[in-house]
């Protein structure tokens, strides 16, 4: 089983970006741990990060046929991107949306996710742990799928 983890704009700044909200770990550290957790779960985990909406849409589109599922943190594009939502939908891949912070406890514009309806579920508010929980949820979902 192969899983692609897709990270949106500004997540490359994790570690120094508003650590009170997003923690002190870098994205590389979080993704390295996720790869190890993938080994324990028996799945291969690859990850990408792009700041640009188009690059993210392309990465999701290319995942079809190469990966069994997606974990995505669309970052700010969660709240704005119809094209990323359409890309997830078009990929036909099961996708779990994750967020480090609890977006419902933040500004009203973060309460809406345009991308979540294209996903099988959403996990937020557990810091980097949201990625681990999202990966486990996706693997269990895939194992239950025919
Ligand atoms: C985020 C939440 C988004 O609202 C924000 O724009 C981000 C990070 C999170 O992981 O908590 O960039 O996706």
JSON list of N, CA, C and O in Angstrom, two decimals, residues 43-68:
[
{"chain": "A", "resi": 43, "resn": "UNK", "atom": "N", "xyz": [2.88, 0.26, 5.35]},
{"chain": "A", "resi": 43, "resn": "UNK", "atom": "CA", "xyz": [2.60, 1.05, 4.14]},
{"chain": "A", "resi": 43, "resn": "UNK", "atom": "C", "xyz": [3.80, 1.96, 3.81]},
{"chain": "A", "resi": 43, "resn": "UNK", "atom": "O", "xyz": [4.54, 2.38, 4.70]},
{"chain": "A", "resi": 44, "resn": "UNK", "atom": "N", "xyz": [3.95, 2.26, 2.53]},
{"chain": "A", "resi": 44, "resn": "UNK", "atom": "CA", "xyz": [4.97, 3.21, 2.08]},
{"chain": "A", "resi": 44, "resn": "UNK", "atom": "C", "xyz": [4.38, 4.61, 2.12]},
{"chain": "A", "resi": 44, "resn": "UNK", "atom": "O", "xyz": [3.28, 4.82, 1.58]},
{"chain": "A", "resi": 45, "resn": "UNK", "atom": "N", "xyz": [5.10, 5.54, 2.72]},
{"chain": "A", "resi": 45, "resn": "UNK", "atom": "CA", "xyz": [4.61, 6.91, 2.82]},
{"chain": "A", "resi": 45, "resn": "UNK", "atom": "C", "xyz": [5.57, 7.85, 2.08]},
{"chain": "A", "resi": 45, "resn": "UNK", "atom": "O", "xyz": [6.76, 7.91, 2.40]},
{"chain": "A", "resi": 46, "resn": "UNK", "atom": "N", "xyz": [5.05, 8.55, 1.08]},
{"chain": "A", "resi": 46, "resn": "UNK", "atom": "CA", "xyz": [5.80, 9.62, 0.41]},
{"chain": "A", "resi": 46, "resn": "UNK", "atom": "C", "xyz": [5.14, 10.94, 0.78]},
{"chain": "A", "resi": 46, "resn": "UNK", "atom": "O", "xyz": [3.95, 10.96, 1.12]},
{"chain": "A", "resi": 47, "resn": "UNK", "atom": "N", "xyz": [5.88, 12.04, 0.68]},
{"chain": "A", "resi": 47, "resn": "UNK", "atom": "CA", "xyz": [5.25, 13.32, 0.98]},
{"chain": "A", "resi": 47, "resn": "UNK", "atom": "C", "xyz": [5.76, 14.41, 0.04]},
{"chain": "A", "resi": 47, "resn": "UNK", "atom": "O", "xyz": [6.88, 14.31, -0.48]},
{"chain": "A", "resi": 48, "resn": "UNK", "atom": "N", "xyz": [4.90, 15.40, -0.18]},
{"chain": "A", "resi": 48, "resn": "UNK", "atom": "CA", "xyz": [5.26, 16.58, -0.97]},
{"chain": "A", "resi": 48, "resn": "UNK", "atom": "C", "xyz": [4.74, 17.82, -0.25]},
{"chain": "A", "resi": 48, "resn": "UNK", "atom": "O", "xyz": [3.81, 17.74, 0.55]},
{"chain": "A", "resi": 49, "resn": "UNK", "atom": "N", "xyz": [5.38, 18.94, -0.54]},
{"chain": "A", "resi": 49, "resn": "UNK", "atom": "CA", "xyz": [4.88, 20.24, -0.06]},
{"chain": "A", "resi": 49, "resn": "UNK", "atom": "C", "xyz": [5.04, 21.25, -1.19]},
{"chain": "A", "resi": 49, "resn": "UNK", "atom": "O", "xyz": [6.10, 21.35, -1.81]},
{"chain": "A", "resi": 50, "resn": "UNK", "atom": "N", "xyz": [3.97, 21.96, -1.49]},
{"chain": "A", "resi": 50, "resn": "UNK", "atom": "CA", "xyz": [4.02, 23.04, -2.47]},
{"chain": "A", "resi": 50, "resn": "UNK", "atom": "C", "xyz": [3.30, 24.26, -1.92]},
{"chain": "A", "resi": 50, "resn": "UNK", "atom": "O", "xyz": [2.28, 24.13, -1.23]},
{"chain": "A", "resi": 51, "resn": "UNK", "atom": "N", "xyz": [3.82, 25.42, -2.26]},
{"chain": "A", "resi": 51, "resn": "UNK", "atom": "CA", "xyz": [3.12, 26.65, -1.89]},
{"chain": "A", "resi": 51, "resn": "UNK", "atom": "C", "xyz": [2.05, 27.01, -2.93]},
{"chain": "A", "resi": 51, "resn": "UNK", "atom": "O", "xyz": [1.09, 27.70, -2.61]},
{"chain": "A", "resi": 52, "resn": "UNK", "atom": "N", "xyz": [2.24, 26.55, -4.15]},
{"chain": "A", "resi": 52, "resn": "UNK", "atom": "CA", "xyz": [1.35, 26.94, -5.24]},
{"chain": "A", "resi": 52, "resn": "UNK", "atom": "C", "xyz": [0.16, 26.01, -5.40]},
{"chain": "A", "resi": 52, "resn": "UNK", "atom": "O", "xyz": [0.30, 24.78, -5.34]},
{"chain": "A", "resi": 53, "resn": "UNK", "atom": "N", "xyz": [-0.98, 26.61, -5.65]},
{"chain": "A", "resi": 53, "resn": "UNK", "atom": "CA", "xyz": [-2.22, 25.83, -5.84]},
{"chain": "A", "resi": 53, "resn": "UNK", "atom": "C", "xyz": [-2.10, 24.89, -7.05]},
{"chain": "A", "resi": 53, "resn": "UNK", "atom": "O", "xyz": [-2.49, 23.72, -6.98]},
{"chain": "A", "resi": 54, "resn": "UNK", "atom": "N", "xyz": [-1.55, 25.40, -8.15]},
{"chain": "A", "resi": 54, "resn": "UNK", "atom": "CA", "xyz": [-1.42, 24.60, -9.37]},
{"chain": "A", "resi": 54, "resn": "UNK", "atom": "C", "xyz": [-0.54, 23.38, -9.16]},
{"chain": "A", "resi": 54, "resn": "UNK", "atom": "O", "xyz": [-0.86, 22.28, -9.63]},
{"chain": "A", "resi": 55, "resn": "UNK", "atom": "N", "xyz": [0.56, 23.57, -8.45]},
{"chain": "A", "resi": 55, "resn": "UNK", "atom": "CA", "xyz": [1.46, 22.42, -8.19]},
{"chain": "A", "resi": 55, "resn": "UNK", "atom": "C", "xyz": [0.77, 21.37, -7.32]},
{"chain": "A", "resi": 55, "resn": "UNK", "atom": "O", "xyz": [0.96, 20.16, -7.52]},
{"chain": "A", "resi": 56, "resn": "UNK", "atom": "N", "xyz": [-0.05, 21.83, -6.39]},
{"chain": "A", "resi": 56, "resn": "UNK", "atom": "CA", "xyz": [-0.77, 20.89, -5.53]},
{"chain": "A", "resi": 56, "resn": "UNK", "atom": "C", "xyz": [-1.81, 20.12, -6.35]},
{"chain": "A", "resi": 56, "resn": "UNK", "atom": "O", "xyz": [-1.96, 18.91, -6.20]},
{"chain": "A", "resi": 57, "resn": "UNK", "atom": "N", "xyz": [-2.52, 20.84, -7.23]},
{"chain": "A", "resi": 57, "resn": "UNK", "atom": "CA", "xyz": [-3.51, 20.20, -8.09]},
{"chain": "A", "resi": 57, "resn": "UNK", "atom": "C", "xyz": [-2.82, 19.15, -8.97]},
{"chain": "A", "resi": 57, "resn": "UNK", "atom": "O", "xyz": [-3.31, 18.02, -9.12]},
{"chain": "A", "resi": 58, "resn": "UNK", "atom": "N", "xyz": [-1.67, 19.50, -9.53]},
{"chain": "A", "resi": 58, "resn": "UNK", "atom": "CA", "xyz": [-0.91, 18.56, -10.37]},
{"chain": "A", "resi": 58, "resn": "UNK", "atom": "C", "xyz": [-0.47, 17.34, -9.56]},
{"chain": "A", "resi": 58, "resn": "UNK", "atom": "O", "xyz": [-0.59, 16.20, -10.02]},
{"chain": "A", "resi": 59, "resn": "UNK", "atom": "N", "xyz": [0.03, 17.57, -8.35]},
{"chain": "A", "resi": 59, "resn": "UNK", "atom": "CA", "xyz": [0.51, 16.45, -7.51]},
{"chain": "A", "resi": 59, "resn": "UNK", "atom": "C", "xyz": [-0.63, 15.50, -7.18]},
{"chain": "A", "resi": 59, "resn": "UNK", "atom": "O", "xyz": [-0.46, 14.27, -7.23]},
{"chain": "A", "resi": 60, "resn": "UNK", "atom": "N", "xyz": [-1.80, 16.05, -6.86]},
{"chain": "A", "resi": 60, "resn": "UNK", "atom": "CA", "xyz": [-2.95, 15.19, -6.55]},
{"chain": "A", "resi": 60, "resn": "UNK", "atom": "C", "xyz": [-3.39, 14.43, -7.80]},
{"chain": "A", "resi": 60, "resn": "UNK", "atom": "O", "xyz": [-3.66, 13.23, -7.76]},
{"chain": "A", "resi": 61, "resn": "UNK", "atom": "N", "xyz": [-3.39, 15.11, -8.93]},
{"chain": "A", "resi": 61, "resn": "UNK", "atom": "CA", "xyz": [-3.78, 14.46, -10.20]},
{"chain": "A", "resi": 61, "resn": "UNK", "atom": "C", "xyz": [-2.84, 13.33, -10.57]},
{"chain": "A", "resi": 61, "resn": "UNK", "atom": "O", "xyz": [-3.28, 12.27, -11.03]},
{"chain": "A", "resi": 62, "resn": "UNK", "atom": "N", "xyz": [-1.55, 13.51, -10.34]},
{"chain": "A", "resi": 62, "resn": "UNK", "atom": "CA", "xyz": [-0.55, 12.48, -10.67]},
{"chain": "A", "resi": 62, "resn": "UNK", "atom": "C", "xyz": [-0.60, 11.30, -9.72]},
{"chain": "A", "resi": 62, "resn": "UNK", "atom": "O", "xyz": [-0.03, 10.24, -10.00]},
{"chain": "A", "resi": 63, "resn": "UNK", "atom": "N", "xyz": [-1.22, 11.48, -8.56]},
{"chain": "A", "resi": 63, "resn": "UNK", "atom": "CA", "xyz": [-1.25, 10.40, -7.56]},
{"chain": "A", "resi": 63, "resn": "UNK", "atom": "C", "xyz": [-2.14, 9.25, -8.00]},
{"chain": "A", "resi": 63, "resn": "UNK", "atom": "O", "xyz": [-1.93, 8.10, -7.59]},
{"chain": "A", "resi": 64, "resn": "UNK", "atom": "N", "xyz": [-3.10, 9.55, -8.86]},
{"chain": "A", "resi": 64, "resn": "UNK", "atom": "CA", "xyz": [-4.02, 8.51, -9.34]},
{"chain": "A", "resi": 64, "resn": "UNK", "atom": "C", "xyz": [-3.24, 7.41, -10.05]},
{"chain": "A", "resi": 64, "resn": "UNK", "atom": "O", "xyz": [-2.42, 7.68, -10.93]},
{"chain": "A", "resi": 65, "resn": "UNK", "atom": "N", "xyz": [-3.46, 6.16, -9.65]},
{"chain": "A", "resi": 65, "resn": "UNK", "atom": "CA", "xyz": [-2.74, 5.04, -10.26]},
{"chain": "A", "resi": 65, "resn": "UNK", "atom": "C", "xyz": [-1.38, 4.78, -9.65]},
{"chain": "A", "resi": 65, "resn": "UNK", "atom": "O", "xyz": [-0.79, 3.72, -9.87]},
{"chain": "A", "resi": 66, "resn": "UNK", "atom": "N", "xyz": [-0.85, 5.74, -8.91]},
{"chain": "A", "resi": 66, "resn": "UNK", "atom": "CA", "xyz": [0.47, 5.56, -8.28]},
{"chain": "A", "resi": 66, "resn": "UNK", "atom": "C", "xyz": [0.34, 5.31, -6.78]},
{"chain": "A", "resi": 66, "resn": "UNK", "atom": "O", "xyz": [1.24, 4.75, -6.16]},
{"chain": "A", "resi": 67, "resn": "UNK", "atom": "N", "xyz": [-0.73, 5.83, -6.19]},
{"chain": "A", "resi": 67, "resn": "UNK", "atom": "CA", "xyz": [-0.94, 5.72, -4.74]},
{"chain": "A", "resi": 67, "resn": "UNK", "atom": "C", "xyz": [-2.31, 5.14, -4.46]},
{"chain": "A", "resi": 67, "resn": "UNK", "atom": "O", "xyz": [-3.23, 5.23, -5.28]},
{"chain": "A", "resi": 68, "resn": "UNK", "atom": "N", "xyz": [-2.45, 4.57, -3.25]},
{"chain": "A", "resi": 68, "resn": "UNK", "atom": "CA", "xyz": [-3.74, 4.00, -2.85]},
{"chain": "A", "resi": 68, "resn": "UNK", "atom": "C", "xyz": [-4.60, 5.00, -2.09]},
{"chain": "A", "resi": 68, "resn": "UNK", "atom": "O", "xyz": [-5.81, 4.79, -1.94]}
]
